[in-house]
PDB file of C-alpha atoms in Angstrom:
ATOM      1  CA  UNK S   1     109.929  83.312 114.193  1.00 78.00           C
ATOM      2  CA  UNK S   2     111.469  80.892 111.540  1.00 77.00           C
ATOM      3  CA  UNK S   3     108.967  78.177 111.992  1.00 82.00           C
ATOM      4  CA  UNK S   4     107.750  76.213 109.014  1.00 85.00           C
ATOM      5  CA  UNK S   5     104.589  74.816 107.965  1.00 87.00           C
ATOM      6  CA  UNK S   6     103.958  72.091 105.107  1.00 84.00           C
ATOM      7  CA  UNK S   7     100.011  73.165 104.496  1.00 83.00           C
ATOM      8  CA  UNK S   8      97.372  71.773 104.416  1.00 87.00           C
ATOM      9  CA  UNK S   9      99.020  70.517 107.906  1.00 90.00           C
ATOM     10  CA  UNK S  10      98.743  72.055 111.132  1.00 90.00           C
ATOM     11  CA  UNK S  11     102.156  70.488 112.552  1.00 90.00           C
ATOM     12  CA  UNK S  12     105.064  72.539 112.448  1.00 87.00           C
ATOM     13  CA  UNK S  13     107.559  71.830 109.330  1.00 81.00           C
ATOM     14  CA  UNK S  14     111.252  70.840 110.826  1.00 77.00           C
ATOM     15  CA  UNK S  15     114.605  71.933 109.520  1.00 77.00           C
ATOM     16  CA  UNK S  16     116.660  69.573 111.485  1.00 73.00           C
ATOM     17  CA  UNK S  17     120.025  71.531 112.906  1.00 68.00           C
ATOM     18  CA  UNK S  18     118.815  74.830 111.628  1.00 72.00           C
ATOM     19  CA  UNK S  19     117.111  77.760 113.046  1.00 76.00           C
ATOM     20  CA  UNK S  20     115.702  80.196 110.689  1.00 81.00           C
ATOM     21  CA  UNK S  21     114.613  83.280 113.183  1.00 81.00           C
ATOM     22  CA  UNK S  22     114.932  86.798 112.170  1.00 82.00           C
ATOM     23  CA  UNK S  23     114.408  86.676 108.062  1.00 84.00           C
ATOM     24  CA  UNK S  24     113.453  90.040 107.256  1.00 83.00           C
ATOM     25  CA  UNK S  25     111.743  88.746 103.456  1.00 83.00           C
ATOM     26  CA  UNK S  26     111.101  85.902 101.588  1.00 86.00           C
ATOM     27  CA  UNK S  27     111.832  84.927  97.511  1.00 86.00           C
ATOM     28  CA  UNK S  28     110.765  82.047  96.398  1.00 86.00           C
ATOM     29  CA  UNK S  29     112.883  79.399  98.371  1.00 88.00           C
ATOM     30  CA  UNK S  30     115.134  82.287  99.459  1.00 91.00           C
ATOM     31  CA  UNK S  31     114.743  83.553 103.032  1.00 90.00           C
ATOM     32  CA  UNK S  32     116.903  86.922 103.541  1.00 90.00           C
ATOM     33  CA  UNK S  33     118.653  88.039 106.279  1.00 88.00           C
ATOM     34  CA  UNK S  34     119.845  91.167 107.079  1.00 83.00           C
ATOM     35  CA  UNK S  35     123.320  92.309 108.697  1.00 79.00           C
ATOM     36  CA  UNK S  36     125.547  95.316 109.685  1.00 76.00           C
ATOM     37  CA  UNK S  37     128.268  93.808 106.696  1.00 78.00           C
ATOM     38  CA  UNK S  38     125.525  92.613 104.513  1.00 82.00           C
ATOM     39  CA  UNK S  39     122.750  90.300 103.532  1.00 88.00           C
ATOM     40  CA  UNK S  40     122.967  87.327 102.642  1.00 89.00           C
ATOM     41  CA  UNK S  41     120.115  84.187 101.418  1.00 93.00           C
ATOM     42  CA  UNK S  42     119.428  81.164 102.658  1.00 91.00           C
ATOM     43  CA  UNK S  43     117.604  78.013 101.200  1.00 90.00           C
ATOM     44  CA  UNK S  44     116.560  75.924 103.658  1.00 87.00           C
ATOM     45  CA  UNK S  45     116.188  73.219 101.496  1.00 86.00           C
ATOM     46  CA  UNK S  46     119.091  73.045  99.885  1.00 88.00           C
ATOM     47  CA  UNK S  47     121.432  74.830 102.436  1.00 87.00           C
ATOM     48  CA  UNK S  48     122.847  76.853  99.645  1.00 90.00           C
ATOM     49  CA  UNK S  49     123.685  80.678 101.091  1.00 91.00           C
ATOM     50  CA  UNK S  50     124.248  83.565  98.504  1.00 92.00           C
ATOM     51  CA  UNK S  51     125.567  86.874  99.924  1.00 93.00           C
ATOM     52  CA  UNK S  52     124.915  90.485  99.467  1.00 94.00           C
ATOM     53  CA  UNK S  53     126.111  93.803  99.908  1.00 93.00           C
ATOM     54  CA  UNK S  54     125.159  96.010 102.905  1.00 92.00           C
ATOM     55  CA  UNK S  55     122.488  98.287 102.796  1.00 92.00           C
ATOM     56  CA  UNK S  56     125.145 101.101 103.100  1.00 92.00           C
ATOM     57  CA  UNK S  57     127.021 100.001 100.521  1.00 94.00           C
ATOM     58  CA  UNK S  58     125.098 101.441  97.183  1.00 95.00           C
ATOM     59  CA  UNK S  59     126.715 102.829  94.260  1.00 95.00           C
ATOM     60  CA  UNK S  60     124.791 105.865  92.891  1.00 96.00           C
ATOM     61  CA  UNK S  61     124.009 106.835  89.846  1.00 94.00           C
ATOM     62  CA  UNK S  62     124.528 110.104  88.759  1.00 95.00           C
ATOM     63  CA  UNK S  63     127.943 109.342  91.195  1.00 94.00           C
ATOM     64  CA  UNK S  64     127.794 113.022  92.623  1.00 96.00           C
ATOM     65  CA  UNK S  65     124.065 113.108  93.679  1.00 96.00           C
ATOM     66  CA  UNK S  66     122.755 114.753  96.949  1.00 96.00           C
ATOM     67  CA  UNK S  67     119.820 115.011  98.873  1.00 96.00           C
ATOM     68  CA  UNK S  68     117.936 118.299  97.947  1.00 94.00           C
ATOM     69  CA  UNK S  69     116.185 119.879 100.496  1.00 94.00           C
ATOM     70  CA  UNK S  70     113.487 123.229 101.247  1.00 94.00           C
ATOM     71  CA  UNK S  71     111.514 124.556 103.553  1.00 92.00           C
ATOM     72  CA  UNK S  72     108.095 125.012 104.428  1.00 89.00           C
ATOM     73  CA  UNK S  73     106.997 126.709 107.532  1.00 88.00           C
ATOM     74  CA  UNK S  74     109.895 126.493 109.301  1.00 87.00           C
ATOM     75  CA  UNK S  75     109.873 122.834 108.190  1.00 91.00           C
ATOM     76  CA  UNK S  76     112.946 120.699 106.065  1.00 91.00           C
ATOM     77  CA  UNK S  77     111.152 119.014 103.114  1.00 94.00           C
ATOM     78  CA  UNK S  78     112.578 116.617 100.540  1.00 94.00           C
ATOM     79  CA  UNK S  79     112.657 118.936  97.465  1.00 94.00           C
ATOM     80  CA  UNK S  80     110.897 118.435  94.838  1.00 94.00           C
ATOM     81  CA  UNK S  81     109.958 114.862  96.257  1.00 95.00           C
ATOM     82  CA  UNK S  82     111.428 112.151  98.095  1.00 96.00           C
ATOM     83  CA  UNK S  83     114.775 110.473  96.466  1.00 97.00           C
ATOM     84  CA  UNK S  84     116.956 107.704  97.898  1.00 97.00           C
ATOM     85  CA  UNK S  85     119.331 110.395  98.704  1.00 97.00           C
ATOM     86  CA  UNK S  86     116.627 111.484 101.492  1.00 96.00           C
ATOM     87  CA  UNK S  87     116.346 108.302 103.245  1.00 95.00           C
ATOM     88  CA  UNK S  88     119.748 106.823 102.420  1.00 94.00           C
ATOM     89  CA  UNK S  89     121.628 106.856 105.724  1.00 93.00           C
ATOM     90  CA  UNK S  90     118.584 106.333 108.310  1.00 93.00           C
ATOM     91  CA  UNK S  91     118.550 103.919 110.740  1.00 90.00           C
ATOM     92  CA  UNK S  92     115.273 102.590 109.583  1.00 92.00           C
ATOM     93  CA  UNK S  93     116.177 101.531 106.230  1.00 92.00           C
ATOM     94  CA  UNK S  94     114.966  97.979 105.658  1.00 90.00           C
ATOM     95  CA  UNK S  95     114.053  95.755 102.330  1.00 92.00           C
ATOM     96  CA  UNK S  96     110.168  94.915 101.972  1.00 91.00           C
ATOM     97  CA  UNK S  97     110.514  92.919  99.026  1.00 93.00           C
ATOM     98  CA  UNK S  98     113.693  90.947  97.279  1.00 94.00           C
ATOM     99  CA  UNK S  99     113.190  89.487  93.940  1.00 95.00           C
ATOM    100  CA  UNK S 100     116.173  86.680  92.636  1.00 94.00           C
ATOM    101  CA  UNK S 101     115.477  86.975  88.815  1.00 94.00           C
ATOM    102  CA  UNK S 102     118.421  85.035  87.788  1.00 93.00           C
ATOM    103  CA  UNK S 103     121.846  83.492  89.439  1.00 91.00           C
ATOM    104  CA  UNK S 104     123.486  87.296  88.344  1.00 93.00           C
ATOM    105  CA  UNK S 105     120.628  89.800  89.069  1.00 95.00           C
ATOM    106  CA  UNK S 106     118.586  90.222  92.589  1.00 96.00           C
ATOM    107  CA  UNK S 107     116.247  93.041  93.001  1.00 97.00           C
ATOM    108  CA  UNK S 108     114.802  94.867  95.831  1.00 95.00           C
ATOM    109  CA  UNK S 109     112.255  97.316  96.922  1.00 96.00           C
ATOM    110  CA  UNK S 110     114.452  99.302 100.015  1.00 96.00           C
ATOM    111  CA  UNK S 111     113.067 102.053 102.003  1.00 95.00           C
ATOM    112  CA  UNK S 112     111.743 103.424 105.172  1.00 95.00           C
ATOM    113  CA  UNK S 113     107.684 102.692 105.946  1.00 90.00           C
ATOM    114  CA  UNK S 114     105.813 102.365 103.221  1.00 89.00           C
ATOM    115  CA  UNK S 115     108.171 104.291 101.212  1.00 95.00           C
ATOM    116  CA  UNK S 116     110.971 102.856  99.209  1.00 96.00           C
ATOM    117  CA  UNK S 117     112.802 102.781  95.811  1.00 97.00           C
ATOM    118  CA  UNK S 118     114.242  99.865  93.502  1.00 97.00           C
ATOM    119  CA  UNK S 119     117.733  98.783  94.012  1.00 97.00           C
ATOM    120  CA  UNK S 120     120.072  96.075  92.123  1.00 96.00           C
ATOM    121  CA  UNK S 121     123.345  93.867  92.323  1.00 96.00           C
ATOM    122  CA  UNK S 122     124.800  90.717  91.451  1.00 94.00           C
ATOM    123  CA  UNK S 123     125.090  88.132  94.182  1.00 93.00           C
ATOM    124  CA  UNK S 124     128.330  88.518  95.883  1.00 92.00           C
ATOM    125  CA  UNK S 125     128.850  91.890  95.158  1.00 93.00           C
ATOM    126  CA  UNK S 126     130.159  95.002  96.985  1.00 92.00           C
ATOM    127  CA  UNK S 127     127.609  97.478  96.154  1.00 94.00           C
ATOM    128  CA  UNK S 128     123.989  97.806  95.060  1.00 96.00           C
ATOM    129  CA  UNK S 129     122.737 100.416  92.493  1.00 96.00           C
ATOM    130  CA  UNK S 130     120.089 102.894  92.599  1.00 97.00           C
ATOM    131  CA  UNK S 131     119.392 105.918  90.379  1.00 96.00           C
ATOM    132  CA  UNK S 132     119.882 108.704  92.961  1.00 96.00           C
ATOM    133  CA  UNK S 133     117.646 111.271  92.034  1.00 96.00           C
ATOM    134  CA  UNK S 134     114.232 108.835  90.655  1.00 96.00           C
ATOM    135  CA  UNK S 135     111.320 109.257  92.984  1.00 96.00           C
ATOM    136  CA  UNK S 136     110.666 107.089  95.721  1.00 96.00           C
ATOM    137  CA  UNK S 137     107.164 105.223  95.311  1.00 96.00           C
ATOM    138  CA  UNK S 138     104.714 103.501  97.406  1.00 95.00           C
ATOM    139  CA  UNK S 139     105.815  99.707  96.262  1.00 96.00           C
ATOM    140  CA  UNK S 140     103.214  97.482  97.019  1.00 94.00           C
ATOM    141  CA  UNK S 141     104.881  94.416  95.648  1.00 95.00           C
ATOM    142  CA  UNK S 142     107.936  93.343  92.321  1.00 96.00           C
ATOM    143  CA  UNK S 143     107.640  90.385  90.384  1.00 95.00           C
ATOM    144  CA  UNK S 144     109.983  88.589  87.499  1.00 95.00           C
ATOM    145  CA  UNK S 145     107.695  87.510  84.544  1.00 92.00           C
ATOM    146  CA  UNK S 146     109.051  86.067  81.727  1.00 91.00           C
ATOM    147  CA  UNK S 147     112.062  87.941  81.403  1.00 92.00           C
ATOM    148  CA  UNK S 148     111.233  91.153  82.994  1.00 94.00           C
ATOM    149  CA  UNK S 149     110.837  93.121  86.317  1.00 96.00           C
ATOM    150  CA  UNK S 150     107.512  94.457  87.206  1.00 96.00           C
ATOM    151  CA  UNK S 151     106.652  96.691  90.418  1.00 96.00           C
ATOM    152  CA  UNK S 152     103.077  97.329  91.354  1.00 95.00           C
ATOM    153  CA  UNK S 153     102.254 100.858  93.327  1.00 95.00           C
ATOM    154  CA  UNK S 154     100.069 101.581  95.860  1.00 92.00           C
ATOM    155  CA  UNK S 155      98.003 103.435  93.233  1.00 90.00           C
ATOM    156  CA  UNK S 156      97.660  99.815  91.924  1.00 89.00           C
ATOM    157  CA  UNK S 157     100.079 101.160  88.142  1.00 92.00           C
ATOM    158  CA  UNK S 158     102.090  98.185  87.348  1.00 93.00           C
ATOM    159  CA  UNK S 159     105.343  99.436  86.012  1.00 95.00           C
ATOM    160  CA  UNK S 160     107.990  97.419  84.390  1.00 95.00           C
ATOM    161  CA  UNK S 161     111.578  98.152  85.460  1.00 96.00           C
ATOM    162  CA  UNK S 162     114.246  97.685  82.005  1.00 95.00           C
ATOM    163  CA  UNK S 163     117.733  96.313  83.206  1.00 95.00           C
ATOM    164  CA  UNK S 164     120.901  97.578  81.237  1.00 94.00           C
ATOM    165  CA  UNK S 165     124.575  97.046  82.526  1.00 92.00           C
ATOM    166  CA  UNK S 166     127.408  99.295  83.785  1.00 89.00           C
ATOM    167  CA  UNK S 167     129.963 100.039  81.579  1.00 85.00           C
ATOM    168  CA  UNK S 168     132.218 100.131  83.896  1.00 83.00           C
ATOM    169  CA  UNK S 169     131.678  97.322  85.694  1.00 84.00           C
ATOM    170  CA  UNK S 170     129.269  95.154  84.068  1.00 85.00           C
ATOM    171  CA  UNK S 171     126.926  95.413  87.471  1.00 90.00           C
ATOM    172  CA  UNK S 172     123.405  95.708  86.428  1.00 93.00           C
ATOM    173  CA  UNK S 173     121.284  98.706  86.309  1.00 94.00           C
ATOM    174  CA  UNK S 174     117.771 100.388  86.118  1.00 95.00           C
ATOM    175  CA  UNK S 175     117.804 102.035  82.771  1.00 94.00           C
ATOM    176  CA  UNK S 176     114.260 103.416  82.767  1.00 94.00           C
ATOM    177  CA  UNK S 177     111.080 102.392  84.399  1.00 95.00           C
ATOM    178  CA  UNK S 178     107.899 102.837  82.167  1.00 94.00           C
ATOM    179  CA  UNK S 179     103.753 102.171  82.887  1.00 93.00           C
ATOM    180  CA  UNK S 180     102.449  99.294  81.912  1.00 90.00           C
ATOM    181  CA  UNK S 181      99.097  99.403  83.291  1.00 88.00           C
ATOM    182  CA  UNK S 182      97.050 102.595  84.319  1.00 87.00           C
ATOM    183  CA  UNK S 183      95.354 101.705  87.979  1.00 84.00           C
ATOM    184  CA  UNK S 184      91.971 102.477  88.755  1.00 78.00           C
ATOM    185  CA  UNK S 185      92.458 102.191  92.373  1.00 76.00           C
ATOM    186  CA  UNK S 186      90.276 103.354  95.803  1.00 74.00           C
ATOM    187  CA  UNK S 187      92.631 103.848  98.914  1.00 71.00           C
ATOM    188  CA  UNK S 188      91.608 103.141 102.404  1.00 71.00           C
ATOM    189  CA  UNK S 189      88.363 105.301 103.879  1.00 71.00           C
ATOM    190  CA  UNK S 190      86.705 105.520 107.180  1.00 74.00           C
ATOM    191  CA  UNK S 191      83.097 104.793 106.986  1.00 70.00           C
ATOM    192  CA  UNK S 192      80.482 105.125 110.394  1.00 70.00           C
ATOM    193  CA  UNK S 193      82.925 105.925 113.305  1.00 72.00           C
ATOM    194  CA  UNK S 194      84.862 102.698 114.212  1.00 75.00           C
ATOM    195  CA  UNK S 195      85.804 100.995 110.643  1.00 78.00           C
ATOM    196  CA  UNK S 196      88.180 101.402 108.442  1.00 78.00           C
ATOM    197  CA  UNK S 197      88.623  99.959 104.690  1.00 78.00           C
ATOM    198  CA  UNK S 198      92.081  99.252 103.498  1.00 80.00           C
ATOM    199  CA  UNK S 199      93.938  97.301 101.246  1.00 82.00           C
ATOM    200  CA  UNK S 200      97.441  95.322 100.457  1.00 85.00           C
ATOM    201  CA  UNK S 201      97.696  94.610  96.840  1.00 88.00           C
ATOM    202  CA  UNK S 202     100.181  91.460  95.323  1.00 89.00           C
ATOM    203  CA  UNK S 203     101.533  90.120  92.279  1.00 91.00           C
ATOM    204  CA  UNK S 204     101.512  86.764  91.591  1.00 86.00           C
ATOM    205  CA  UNK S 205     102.072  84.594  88.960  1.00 85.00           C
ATOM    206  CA  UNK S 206      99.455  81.613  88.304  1.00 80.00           C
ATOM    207  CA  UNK S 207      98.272  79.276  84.622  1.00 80.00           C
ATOM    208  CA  UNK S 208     101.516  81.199  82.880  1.00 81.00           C
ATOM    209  CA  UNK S 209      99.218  84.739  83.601  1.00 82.00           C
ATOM    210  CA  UNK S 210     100.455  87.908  85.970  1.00 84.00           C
ATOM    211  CA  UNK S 211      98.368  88.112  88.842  1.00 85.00           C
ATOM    212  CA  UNK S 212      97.294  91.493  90.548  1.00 86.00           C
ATOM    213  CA  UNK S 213      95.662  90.452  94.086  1.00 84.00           C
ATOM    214  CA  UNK S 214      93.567  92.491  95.553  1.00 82.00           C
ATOM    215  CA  UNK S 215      92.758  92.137  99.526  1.00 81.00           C
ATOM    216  CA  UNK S 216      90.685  94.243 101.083  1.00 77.00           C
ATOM    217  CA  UNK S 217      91.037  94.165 105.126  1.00 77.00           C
ATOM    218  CA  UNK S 218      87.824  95.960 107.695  1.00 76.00           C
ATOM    219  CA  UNK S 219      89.249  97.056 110.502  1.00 76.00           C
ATOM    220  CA  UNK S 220      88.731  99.209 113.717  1.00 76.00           C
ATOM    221  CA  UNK S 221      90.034 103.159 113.033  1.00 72.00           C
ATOM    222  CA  UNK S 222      93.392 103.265 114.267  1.00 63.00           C
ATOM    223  CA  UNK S 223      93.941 105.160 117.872  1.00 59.00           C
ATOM    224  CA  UNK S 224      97.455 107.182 118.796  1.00 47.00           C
ATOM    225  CA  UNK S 225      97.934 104.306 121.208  1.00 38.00           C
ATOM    226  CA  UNK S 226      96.647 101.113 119.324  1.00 45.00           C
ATOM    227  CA  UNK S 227      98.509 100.239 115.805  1.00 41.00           C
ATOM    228  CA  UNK S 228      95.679  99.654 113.058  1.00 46.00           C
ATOM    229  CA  UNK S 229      97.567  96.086 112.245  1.00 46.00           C
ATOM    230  CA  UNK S 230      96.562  94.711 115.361  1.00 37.00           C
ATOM    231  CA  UNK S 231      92.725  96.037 114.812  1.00 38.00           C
ATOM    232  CA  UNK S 232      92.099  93.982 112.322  1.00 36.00           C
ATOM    233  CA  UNK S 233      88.856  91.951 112.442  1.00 36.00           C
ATOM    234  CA  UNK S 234      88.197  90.087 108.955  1.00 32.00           C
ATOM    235  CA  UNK S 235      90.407  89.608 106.195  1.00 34.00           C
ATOM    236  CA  UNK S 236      89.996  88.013 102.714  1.00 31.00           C
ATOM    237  CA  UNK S 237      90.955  88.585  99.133  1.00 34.00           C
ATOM    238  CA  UNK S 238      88.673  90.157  97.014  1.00 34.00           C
ATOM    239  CA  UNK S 239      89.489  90.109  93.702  1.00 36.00           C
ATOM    240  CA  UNK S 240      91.835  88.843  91.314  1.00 40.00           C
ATOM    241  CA  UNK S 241      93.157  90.689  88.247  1.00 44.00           C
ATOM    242  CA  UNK S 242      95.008  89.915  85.181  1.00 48.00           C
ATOM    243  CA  UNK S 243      97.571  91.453  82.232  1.00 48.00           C
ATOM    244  CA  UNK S 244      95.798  91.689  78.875  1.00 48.00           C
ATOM    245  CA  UNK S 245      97.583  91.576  76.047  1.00 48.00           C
ATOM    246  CA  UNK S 246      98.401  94.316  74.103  1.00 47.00           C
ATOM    247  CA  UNK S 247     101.461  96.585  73.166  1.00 47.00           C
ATOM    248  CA  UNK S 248      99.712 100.151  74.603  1.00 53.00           C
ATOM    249  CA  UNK S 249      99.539 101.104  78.099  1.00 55.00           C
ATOM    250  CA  UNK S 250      96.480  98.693  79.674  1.00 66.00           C
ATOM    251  CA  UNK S 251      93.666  98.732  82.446  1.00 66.00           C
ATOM    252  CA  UNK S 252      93.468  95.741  84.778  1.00 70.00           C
ATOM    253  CA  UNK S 253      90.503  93.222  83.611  1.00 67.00           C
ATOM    254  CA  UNK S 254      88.535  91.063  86.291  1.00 62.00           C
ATOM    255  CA  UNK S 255      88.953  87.460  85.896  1.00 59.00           C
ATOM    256  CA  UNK S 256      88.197  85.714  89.669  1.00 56.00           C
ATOM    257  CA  UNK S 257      87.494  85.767  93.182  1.00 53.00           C
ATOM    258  CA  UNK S 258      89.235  84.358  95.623  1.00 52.00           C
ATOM    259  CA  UNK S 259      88.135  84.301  99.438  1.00 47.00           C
TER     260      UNK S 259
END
């Protein structure tokens, strides 16, 4: 709802003259808001607002891409696998995670669910970029460290994202996105009748190291009429992981707990 809090206190932290209801994500300092003609980010501190493009406004790369579709029992499937091209124009589109890696490059996990793909602009653009036809992941979480974009999966791979510009336009770009770090990950299981196990992994940055968070969440098994979020009993991190060093593709290595 736009309040603040200053922890370790319990009294609510106030913005006088400002109102801060409806963000939809959170960078740093940056609170975004979404709109039919655009988003645009807000410091409350400062009071500086940057603006950016619409959600429908996304330039795509190959230009002349489309949505390729077959079917399976009667059933329309994405074909071979989910692109933005699929989930472009629904209603439901929304942005789970923005990162503002420098004053002329924001990035942004967009999608529908749990679904979603990486997108770029400048601040103040018209348009964001997207390679059309790369398949959409389950983004748990993006992160600028030193210099570079990293995205972490559901499958707990940490991928880094390489940035090139347009030619035409100088707007920035994904170029390629490579593995980093093979994940060894569990996903969530039902064990006895009621409980559930599942997870929401982050990336953090802490002592000058990247962070992989790991928190594990018991909760009831989900009903058809009761959402699983609201089931949720106990909650606390579990783990913490870090980068090692190393020019080859790496495995997470255990360095702390955290509850």
């Amino acid at each position: 709802d736009g309040t603040f809090y200053s922890l370790p206190y319990p009294t609510p932290f106030r913005f006088p003259g400002c109102g801060f209801a409806g963000y939809q994500s959170a960078c740093g300092s940056w609170l975004v808001f979404p709109r039919d003609d655009g988003c645009f980010l807000v410091d409350p501190f400062s009071r500086e607002t940057v603006t950016l493009p619409p959600l429908s406004s996304v330039r795509l790369r190959p230009p002349n891409a489309v949505a390729k579709w077959s079917y399976e029992h009667g059933a329309k499937v994405a074909d071979p696998y989910v692109t933005w091209m699929h989930m472009k124009d629904s209603d439901k589109l929304h942005i789970s995670k923005l990162v503002v890696c420098s004053p002329n490059l924001v990035a942004a996990l967009v999608g529908i669910g749990y679904t979603s793909q990486i997108l770029m602009c400048q601040p103040g653009a018209l348009s964001w970029s997207v390679r059309a036809y790369d398949r959409c992941k389950r983004f748990e979480d993006m992160s600028f460290y030193q210099g570079k974009l990293y995205a972490l999966t559901k499958g707990e791979n940490l991928l880094v994202v390489n940035i090139s510009d347009d030619h035409s336009t100088g707007d920035p770009q994904v170029s390629r996105i490579g593995q980093v770090i093979k994940g060894d990950p569990w996903f969530s299981y039902v064990f006895g009748t009621t409980t559930m196990l599942c997870k929401k992994l982050y990336l953090v940055e802490s002592c000058g190291a990247m962070l992989m968070v790991r928190r594990t969440i018991f909760c009831r098994v989900p009903t058809t009429v009761e959402p699983l979020l609201d089931q949720v009993r106990l909650r606390f991190s579990r783990l913490t992981l870090s980068i090692q060093d190393g020019s080859r593709c790496r495995r997470w290595g255990l360095t702390r707990c955290c509850f």
